[in-house]
Amino acid sequence: MRALQLIADRKLELVELPDPPSPADGEVQIGIKSVALNHLDLWGFRGMAFAKRKLPLVVGAEASGEIAAVGPSVTAFKPGDKVVMYGAMTCGHCPACREGRDNLCENVGGIMGFHIDGFARGLINLPARLVIPVPEGVSLRDAACAPIAFGTTEHMLFDNAKLKPGETILVHAGGSGIGSVAIKMAKALGCTVITTVGDDSKAERAKALGADHVINYKTDRFETITRKLTGKKGVDVVFEHVGGEGFNGSLLVLKRGGRLVTCGSTAGPTVTINLMQLFQQQYKIMGSFGASIRNIRDSLSKIAAGMSPIIDSEFALADFEQGLARLESRQVFGKIIVHF
Ligand SMILES: [Zn+2]
């Protein structure tokens, strides 16, 4: 089978690997069809300080495919079923797993495409409990965006920030994979959405997604505009995944008692915050990482009901380097898909 493998620092290659064996008891074998790229894949080949990685490593943290074979005792799936996969090797029996808080598993064996081999390969065997059916009418291309782009956002907005109808939310980087989904989910709930983008062409596209106000952070200070738009009150929720110098600005635009939820630090992982501001304003800052299997099911239901992902571009596997270059270019608006 073909696989996209990290073979050395910053070096990805399309390689031939042996097919996996027939699926064992409780396992299914999936033929991968579409892989959605993430900054995780880019960080991967830049090498992240905190990740213990053994090379070579198959990349790909989010994908869709079709059941190719089922192991003994598997009754939930049959060959040809369209599926997506949960992206972490959870244990399935710790308290967190039993309660459906999969991303807090106490014995997690690693994140696919990050610590352990990922989904960018022709075939993969997985325990059937980590496999989620794709509803009727959802394409494999769109389904590939459910585990991370949709699942992460669903977990941030609803499990963590507990976003409510009628609230005002600031979504950072509305043109990013998760930013574009956050705009759609918050609008579907009946929220007022303010978003930031890095250029004017993206502003039009963010408006088309439903954003009520779009701020070009390259030409305007988002703090000033957001405070003006909310009559100096601030927003209920900030959807953060950028970090760096903007993080304090995000706190500044929160209403007293407001919630900030974050899942990323592409602009820098270390910030200084003012603790007096934190407790006096009664801010709630929440870290969020990944999603539960339930979040992915809910995401697929939303896609089936018409909340389609924004697809920036699609590439054949042989052209994967163009896809990664586009992701890194920051011209990207929505998701980049590589087809197997
Ligand atoms: Zn567990």
Coordinates of C-alpha atoms and ligand atoms in Angstrom, one line a residue:
M1 CA 0.0 0.0 0.0
R2 CA 1.0 3.6 -0.5
A3 CA 1.6 5.8 2.6
L4 CA 2.7 9.3 3.3
Q5 CA 5.6 9.0 5.7
L6 CA 7.7 11.3 7.7
I7 CA 11.2 9.9 7.1
A8 CA 13.4 12.6 8.6
D9 CA 13.0 16.0 10.2
R10 CA 10.9 18.1 7.7
K11 CA 10.9 15.4 5.1
L12 CA 7.7 13.7 3.9
E13 CA 7.8 11.0 1.3
L14 CA 5.3 8.8 -0.6
V15 CA 6.4 5.3 0.2
E16 CA 5.3 1.7 -0.3
L17 CA 4.5 -0.3 2.9
P18 CA 3.3 -3.8 3.3
D19 CA -0.5 -4.2 3.7
P20 CA -1.8 -4.9 7.2
P21 CA -2.8 -8.5 8.1
S22 CA -6.4 -9.5 8.1
P23 CA -8.3 -7.7 10.8
A24 CA -8.1 -9.5 14.2
D25 CA -11.1 -10.2 16.5
G26 CA -13.0 -6.9 17.2
E27 CA -11.1 -5.1 14.4
V28 CA -12.1 -3.7 11.1
Q29 CA -9.8 -3.0 8.1
I30 CA -10.4 0.4 6.4
G31 CA -9.4 1.5 2.9
I32 CA -8.5 5.2 3.4
K33 CA -10.1 7.5 0.7
S34 CA -9.7 11.1 1.8
V35 CA -7.3 12.7 4.3
A36 CA -7.9 16.3 5.6
L37 CA -4.7 18.2 6.3
N38 CA -4.1 20.0 9.6
H39 CA -1.5 22.2 11.1
L40 CA -0.7 19.1 13.1
D41 CA 0.8 17.6 9.9
L42 CA 2.9 20.7 9.3
W43 CA 4.0 20.9 12.9
G44 CA 4.8 17.3 12.5
F45 CA 7.4 17.9 9.9
R46 CA 8.7 20.9 11.7
G47 CA 9.1 18.7 14.7
M48 CA 7.3 19.7 17.9
A49 CA 9.3 19.9 21.1
F50 CA 6.9 18.1 23.3
A51 CA 6.0 15.2 21.0
K52 CA 8.0 12.0 21.4
R53 CA 8.2 10.7 17.8
K54 CA 9.8 7.7 16.3
L55 CA 10.6 8.0 12.7
P56 CA 9.5 6.9 10.2
L57 CA 5.9 7.8 11.0
V58 CA 2.8 7.7 8.8
V59 CA 1.2 11.2 9.0
G60 CA -2.6 12.0 8.7
A61 CA -4.7 12.8 11.8
E62 CA -8.1 13.1 10.2
A63 CA -9.5 10.9 7.3
S64 CA -12.4 9.0 5.9
G65 CA -12.6 5.6 4.2
E66 CA -14.5 2.5 3.4
I67 CA -14.6 -0.8 5.4
A68 CA -12.5 -3.3 3.4
A69 CA -12.9 -6.3 5.8
V70 CA -14.2 -7.1 9.2
G71 CA -12.6 -9.3 11.9
P72 CA -14.4 -12.1 13.8
S73 CA -17.2 -10.9 16.1
V74 CA -17.6 -7.5 14.4
T75 CA -21.3 -7.1 13.5
A76 CA -21.6 -3.2 13.4
F77 CA -19.9 -2.9 10.0
K78 CA -19.7 -4.6 6.7
P79 CA -17.4 -4.2 3.7
G80 CA -18.3 -1.1 1.7
D81 CA -19.6 1.0 4.7
K82 CA -18.4 4.5 4.7
V83 CA -16.6 5.5 7.9
V84 CA -14.4 7.9 9.8
M85 CA -12.0 7.0 12.5
Y86 CA -11.3 8.3 16.0
G87 CA -7.8 9.7 16.0
A88 CA -6.4 8.4 19.3
M89 CA -5.7 4.9 20.6
T90 CA -7.8 5.1 23.7
C91 CA -8.1 2.1 26.1
G92 CA -11.9 1.8 26.1
H93 CA -12.2 0.8 29.8
C94 CA -10.9 3.6 32.0
P95 CA -13.5 5.9 33.8
A96 CA -13.1 8.6 31.2
C97 CA -13.6 6.2 28.3
R98 CA -16.6 4.6 30.0
E99 CA -18.2 8.0 30.5
G100 CA -17.6 9.0 26.8
R101 CA -14.9 11.5 27.6
D102 CA -12.6 9.7 25.1
N103 CA -10.1 12.6 24.8
L104 CA -9.4 12.3 28.6
C105 CA -8.5 8.6 28.4
E106 CA -6.1 7.7 31.2
N107 CA -4.2 5.1 29.2
V108 CA -4.2 6.7 25.7
G109 CA -1.6 5.0 23.5
G110 CA -1.0 8.1 21.4
I111 CA -2.5 10.3 18.8
M112 CA -2.6 9.0 15.2
G113 CA -0.4 10.8 12.8
F114 CA 1.3 12.6 15.7
H115 CA 2.8 10.1 18.2
I116 CA 1.9 6.9 16.3
D117 CA 1.2 6.0 12.7
G118 CA -1.7 8.0 11.2
F119 CA -4.2 7.7 8.5
A120 CA -2.3 8.7 5.4
R121 CA -2.0 5.2 4.0
G122 CA -3.9 2.8 1.8
L123 CA -5.2 0.5 4.6
I124 CA -5.4 0.5 8.3
N125 CA -6.7 -2.0 10.9
L126 CA -8.5 -0.5 14.0
P127 CA -10.7 -1.7 16.8
A128 CA -14.3 -1.3 15.6
R129 CA -15.2 0.8 18.7
L130 CA -13.0 3.6 17.3
V131 CA -14.8 3.6 14.0
I132 CA -17.9 5.8 13.3
P133 CA -20.3 5.3 10.4
V134 CA -20.8 8.1 7.9
P135 CA -24.5 9.0 7.5
E136 CA -26.3 8.6 4.1
G137 CA -25.7 11.5 1.8
V138 CA -22.4 12.7 3.3
S139 CA -19.5 12.4 0.8
L140 CA -16.2 10.9 2.0
R141 CA -14.5 14.2 1.2
D142 CA -16.8 16.1 3.6
A143 CA -16.7 13.3 6.2
A144 CA -12.9 13.5 6.4
C145 CA -13.4 16.9 8.1
A146 CA -15.6 15.5 10.9
P147 CA -13.0 14.1 13.3
I148 CA -10.9 17.3 13.8
A149 CA -12.3 20.3 12.0
F150 CA -15.8 19.7 13.2
G151 CA -15.2 17.5 16.2
T152 CA -12.7 19.8 17.9
T153 CA -14.9 22.8 17.3
E154 CA -18.0 21.0 18.6
H155 CA -16.1 20.1 21.8
M156 CA -14.7 23.6 22.2
L157 CA -18.0 25.5 21.7
F158 CA -20.5 23.2 23.4
D159 CA -18.7 20.9 25.9
N160 CA -16.2 23.5 27.1
A161 CA -17.4 27.1 26.4
K162 CA -21.1 26.0 26.7
L163 CA -22.1 28.5 24.0
K164 CA -25.7 29.6 24.3
P165 CA -28.2 31.0 21.7
G166 CA -28.1 34.8 21.5
E167 CA -24.5 35.1 22.9
T168 CA -21.8 37.1 21.1
I169 CA -18.6 35.2 20.1
L170 CA -15.3 36.3 18.7
V171 CA -13.9 33.6 16.4
H172 CA -10.2 34.0 15.6
A173 CA -9.0 33.2 12.1
G174 CA -12.4 32.7 10.4
G175 CA -10.7 31.4 7.3
S176 CA -9.0 28.5 9.1
G177 CA -10.4 24.9 9.1
I178 CA -11.8 25.2 12.6
G179 CA -12.5 28.9 12.4
S180 CA -14.8 28.5 9.4
V181 CA -16.7 25.6 11.2
A182 CA -17.0 27.7 14.4
I183 CA -18.6 30.5 12.4
K184 CA -21.2 28.1 11.0
M185 CA -21.9 26.3 14.3
A186 CA -22.3 29.6 16.2
K187 CA -24.6 31.1 13.6
A188 CA -26.7 27.9 13.4
L189 CA -27.2 28.4 17.2
G190 CA -28.3 32.0 16.8
C191 CA -25.2 33.8 18.1
T192 CA -23.7 37.1 16.9
V193 CA -20.4 36.2 15.3
I194 CA -17.4 38.5 15.1
T195 CA -14.4 37.1 13.3
T196 CA -10.9 38.0 12.3
V197 CA -9.1 37.4 8.9
G198 CA -5.7 38.3 7.5
D199 CA -6.8 39.9 4.2
D200 CA -9.8 41.5 2.5
S201 CA -10.6 38.7 0.1
K202 CA -11.0 36.4 3.1
A203 CA -13.3 39.0 4.7
E204 CA -15.9 38.5 1.9
R205 CA -15.7 34.8 2.3
A206 CA -16.1 34.9 6.1
K207 CA -19.2 37.1 5.6
A208 CA -20.6 34.6 3.2
L209 CA -20.3 31.9 5.9
G210 CA -22.6 34.1 8.1
A211 CA -20.2 36.1 10.2
D212 CA -21.9 39.3 11.3
H213 CA -18.7 41.4 11.6
V214 CA -15.3 40.7 10.0
I215 CA -12.1 42.4 11.2
N216 CA -8.9 42.4 9.1
Y217 CA -6.4 42.0 11.9
K218 CA -3.6 43.2 9.6
T219 CA -5.1 46.6 9.1
D220 CA -7.2 47.1 12.3
R221 CA -6.8 46.2 16.0
F222 CA -9.4 43.5 16.7
E223 CA -9.5 44.6 20.3
T224 CA -10.6 48.1 19.4
I225 CA -13.2 47.0 16.8
T226 CA -14.6 44.2 19.0
R227 CA -15.1 46.6 22.0
K228 CA -16.7 49.1 19.7
L229 CA -19.1 46.5 18.2
T230 CA -20.2 45.3 21.6
G231 CA -20.7 48.8 23.0
K232 CA -17.6 48.4 25.2
K233 CA -19.2 45.4 27.0
G234 CA -17.1 42.7 25.3
V235 CA -18.1 39.3 24.0
D236 CA -19.4 36.3 25.9
V237 CA -17.0 33.8 24.3
V238 CA -13.7 34.0 22.5
F239 CA -12.8 31.0 20.3
E240 CA -9.0 31.0 20.4
H241 CA -6.4 28.9 18.6
V242 CA -3.7 31.3 17.7
G243 CA -2.0 32.3 21.0
G244 CA 1.0 34.6 20.9
E245 CA 0.6 38.3 21.2
G246 CA -3.1 38.3 20.4
F247 CA -4.0 36.2 23.5
N248 CA -4.1 39.2 25.9
G249 CA -6.2 41.1 23.4
S250 CA -8.6 38.2 23.5
L251 CA -8.9 38.5 27.3
L252 CA -9.3 42.3 26.9
V253 CA -12.4 41.8 24.7
L254 CA -14.1 39.4 27.0
K255 CA -17.2 40.5 29.0
R256 CA -16.8 40.2 32.8
G257 CA -17.3 36.5 33.5
G258 CA -16.7 35.6 29.9
R259 CA -15.2 32.4 28.6
L260 CA -12.1 31.9 26.5
V261 CA -11.6 28.5 25.0
T262 CA -8.4 27.6 23.2
C263 CA -7.0 24.6 21.2
G264 CA -3.9 26.0 19.5
S265 CA -0.9 28.3 19.6
T266 CA 0.3 28.7 16.1
A267 CA 1.5 32.3 16.8
G268 CA 3.4 31.2 20.0
P269 CA 2.8 28.9 22.9
T270 CA 4.0 31.2 25.8
V271 CA 2.1 34.3 27.0
T272 CA 2.1 36.4 30.1
I273 CA -1.3 37.1 31.7
N274 CA -2.3 39.6 34.4
L275 CA -3.8 37.6 37.2
M276 CA -5.5 40.6 38.7
Q277 CA -7.4 41.0 35.5
L278 CA -8.2 37.3 35.4
F279 CA -9.8 37.1 38.8
Q280 CA -11.3 40.6 39.0
Q281 CA -13.0 40.1 35.6
Q282 CA -13.8 36.5 36.6
Y283 CA -12.7 35.1 33.2
K284 CA -12.8 31.4 32.5
I285 CA -10.0 30.2 30.4
M286 CA -10.4 26.6 29.0
G287 CA -7.9 24.4 27.2
S288 CA -9.5 22.0 24.7
F289 CA -7.8 19.2 22.8
G290 CA -9.5 16.8 20.4
A291 CA -13.0 15.6 20.7
S292 CA -15.1 12.7 22.0
I293 CA -16.5 10.0 19.7
R294 CA -19.9 11.6 20.5
N295 CA -18.7 15.0 19.2
I296 CA -17.7 13.3 15.9
R297 CA -21.1 11.6 15.6
D298 CA -22.8 14.9 16.3
S299 CA -20.6 16.6 13.7
L300 CA -21.5 14.1 11.0
S301 CA -25.2 14.6 11.8
K302 CA -24.7 18.4 11.3
I303 CA -22.9 17.8 8.0
A304 CA -25.7 15.4 6.9
A305 CA -28.2 18.2 7.8
G306 CA -26.5 20.6 5.5
M307 CA -23.7 22.2 7.4
S308 CA -21.0 21.4 4.9
P309 CA -17.3 21.9 5.5
I310 CA -15.6 24.7 3.5
I311 CA -13.2 23.0 1.2
D312 CA -10.2 25.1 0.1
S313 CA -8.7 22.6 -2.4
E314 CA -8.3 19.0 -3.2
F315 CA -5.2 17.1 -4.3
A316 CA -4.3 13.6 -5.5
L317 CA -1.9 11.7 -3.3
A318 CA 0.9 12.2 -5.7
D319 CA 0.5 16.0 -5.3
F320 CA 0.5 16.0 -1.5
E321 CA 3.4 18.5 -1.4
Q322 CA 1.2 21.1 -3.1
G323 CA -1.4 20.6 -0.4
L324 CA 1.1 21.0 2.5
A325 CA 2.6 24.1 0.8
R326 CA -0.8 25.6 0.5
L327 CA -1.6 24.9 4.1
E328 CA 1.6 26.7 5.1
S329 CA 1.0 29.6 2.7
R330 CA -1.8 31.0 4.9
Q331 CA -3.7 31.7 1.7
V332 CA -5.9 28.8 2.6
F333 CA -9.6 29.2 3.4
G334 CA -11.2 26.1 4.8
K335 CA -9.9 22.5 4.5
I336 CA -7.4 20.9 2.2
I337 CA -8.1 17.3 1.2
V338 CA -5.7 14.7 -0.2
H339 CA -7.4 11.8 -1.9
F340 CA -6.0 8.3 -1.9
Ligands
ZN1 ZN -9.4 5.0 28.5

